């Protein structure tokens, strides 16, 4: 994804986060901490997992107070354990207190996603299958959550509705069938000068055969196929197009699908219901 777009989305997220948290002022901090008081705080890890969000945290601190000094000891993607101290921040105590919760909210969420993703990636070791994220993300935080998936070793599917064409069941039904949906998507890209990959979801073998007969897509999503049907679908496709398994796949069944030979498995659970990694920001 374009770096300028990523930076813009992160900047807007940070602005909104400060607006909703601080409002017209952190009156607790302003009332009891002198404006010239200086201090130091450390990020303390309290749970084993994969660290993610260090670079975003640095941006949070610097955006709020450019004079804050951030010393990083552990980079994104590091396997951390309780007691680890990935970074220390020095500066005005008022600044440390006002940025603490936003930094922790971001880092706990991102680290939880990276940790969950890493678990799924490890489950797929020895197969060619890669784990994909989805658009089942927290509104406004998608770019951070997808960054966390990559840090955990996963692959981003699409960022949004703008960077790939994914013809799902409703698109196919409203368009009047698979042939019309694919044909219109290809014509649209040509008319608009868009170089977008086209993926289509199929619900059964009849739809799969229609897609194979028509061609013109980059990837086929097998929606709610059983492992047995997935293996048959892989044989039908014969490597002519990428295959993605999706729908109702759990951590326990993940490897069953991978061993069928699909290229990707998309997992909404990487982002939609993940638990944050426990950590705190303590004066030191």
Short mmCIF file of N, CA, C and O in Angstrom, two decimals, residues 109 113 116 120 133-138 145 249 267-275:
data_model
loop_
_atom_site.label_atom_id
_atom_site.label_comp_id
_atom_site.label_asym_id
_atom_site.label_seq_id
_atom_site.Cartn_x
_atom_site.Cartn_y
_atom_site.Cartn_z
N UNK A 109 -3.38 -3.84 21.47
CA UNK A 109 -4.21 -4.37 20.38
C UNK A 109 -3.33 -4.96 19.27
O UNK A 109 -3.55 -6.09 18.83
N UNK A 113 -2.89 -9.00 18.13
CA UNK A 113 -3.13 -9.47 16.76
C UNK A 113 -1.89 -10.17 16.21
O UNK A 113 -1.99 -11.24 15.59
N UNK A 116 -1.63 -13.59 17.87
CA UNK A 116 -2.60 -14.54 17.32
C UNK A 116 -2.20 -14.98 15.91
O UNK A 116 -2.25 -16.17 15.58
N UNK A 120 -1.23 -18.85 14.26
CA UNK A 120 -1.80 -19.46 13.05
C UNK A 120 -0.71 -19.79 12.05
O UNK A 120 -0.75 -20.83 11.38
N UNK A 133 -5.60 -12.02 6.42
CA UNK A 133 -6.56 -11.31 7.25
C UNK A 133 -7.79 -10.98 6.42
O UNK A 133 -7.90 -11.38 5.25
N UNK A 134 -8.73 -10.25 7.01
CA UNK A 134 -9.98 -9.88 6.32
C UNK A 134 -10.28 -8.40 6.59
O UNK A 134 -9.48 -7.69 7.18
N UNK A 135 -11.46 -7.96 6.18
CA UNK A 135 -11.91 -6.60 6.48
C UNK A 135 -12.71 -6.55 7.79
O UNK A 135 -13.32 -5.53 8.12
N UNK A 136 -12.70 -7.64 8.54
CA UNK A 136 -13.39 -7.68 9.84
C UNK A 136 -12.48 -7.04 10.89
O UNK A 136 -11.88 -7.72 11.73
N UNK A 137 -12.39 -5.72 10.81
CA UNK A 137 -11.46 -4.97 11.64
C UNK A 137 -12.20 -3.90 12.43
O UNK A 137 -13.38 -3.63 12.18
N UNK A 138 -11.50 -3.28 13.39
CA UNK A 138 -12.08 -2.19 14.17
C UNK A 138 -12.13 -0.94 13.30
O UNK A 138 -11.09 -0.51 12.79
N UNK A 145 -4.20 -2.65 12.44
CA UNK A 145 -4.46 -4.07 12.64
C UNK A 145 -3.86 -4.92 11.52
O UNK A 145 -3.34 -6.01 11.76
N UNK A 249 -13.62 -21.73 9.27
CA UNK A 249 -12.37 -22.44 9.54
C UNK A 249 -11.82 -22.01 10.90
O UNK A 249 -11.65 -20.82 11.16
N UNK A 267 -8.75 -15.69 7.68
CA UNK A 267 -9.20 -15.91 9.05
C UNK A 267 -9.63 -14.58 9.67
O UNK A 267 -8.78 -13.74 10.01
N UNK A 268 -10.92 -14.37 9.83
CA UNK A 268 -11.42 -13.14 10.44
C UNK A 268 -11.02 -13.00 11.89
O UNK A 268 -10.90 -11.89 12.41
N UNK A 269 -10.81 -14.13 12.57
CA UNK A 269 -10.49 -14.11 14.00
C UNK A 269 -9.15 -13.44 14.30
O UNK A 269 -8.88 -13.10 15.44
N UNK A 270 -8.31 -13.25 13.28
CA UNK A 270 -7.03 -12.57 13.52
C UNK A 270 -7.26 -11.16 14.03
O UNK A 270 -6.44 -10.62 14.78
N UNK A 271 -8.36 -10.54 13.63
CA UNK A 271 -8.59 -9.15 13.99
C UNK A 271 -9.92 -8.88 14.69
O UNK A 271 -10.03 -7.92 15.46
N UNK A 272 -10.97 -9.69 14.44
CA UNK A 272 -12.28 -9.28 14.96
C UNK A 272 -12.54 -9.64 16.41
O UNK A 272 -13.41 -9.05 17.06
N UNK A 273 -11.80 -10.57 16.99
CA UNK A 273 -12.10 -10.95 18.37
C UNK A 273 -10.84 -11.29 19.17
O UNK A 273 -10.87 -12.10 20.07
N UNK A 274 -9.74 -10.64 18.83
CA UNK A 274 -8.47 -10.95 19.46
C UNK A 274 -8.35 -10.29 20.83
O UNK A 274 -8.94 -9.24 21.09
N UNK A 275 -7.61 -10.92 21.73
CA UNK A 275 -7.35 -10.38 23.06
C UNK A 275 -6.05 -9.58 23.04
O UNK A 275 -5.05 -10.03 22.48
#
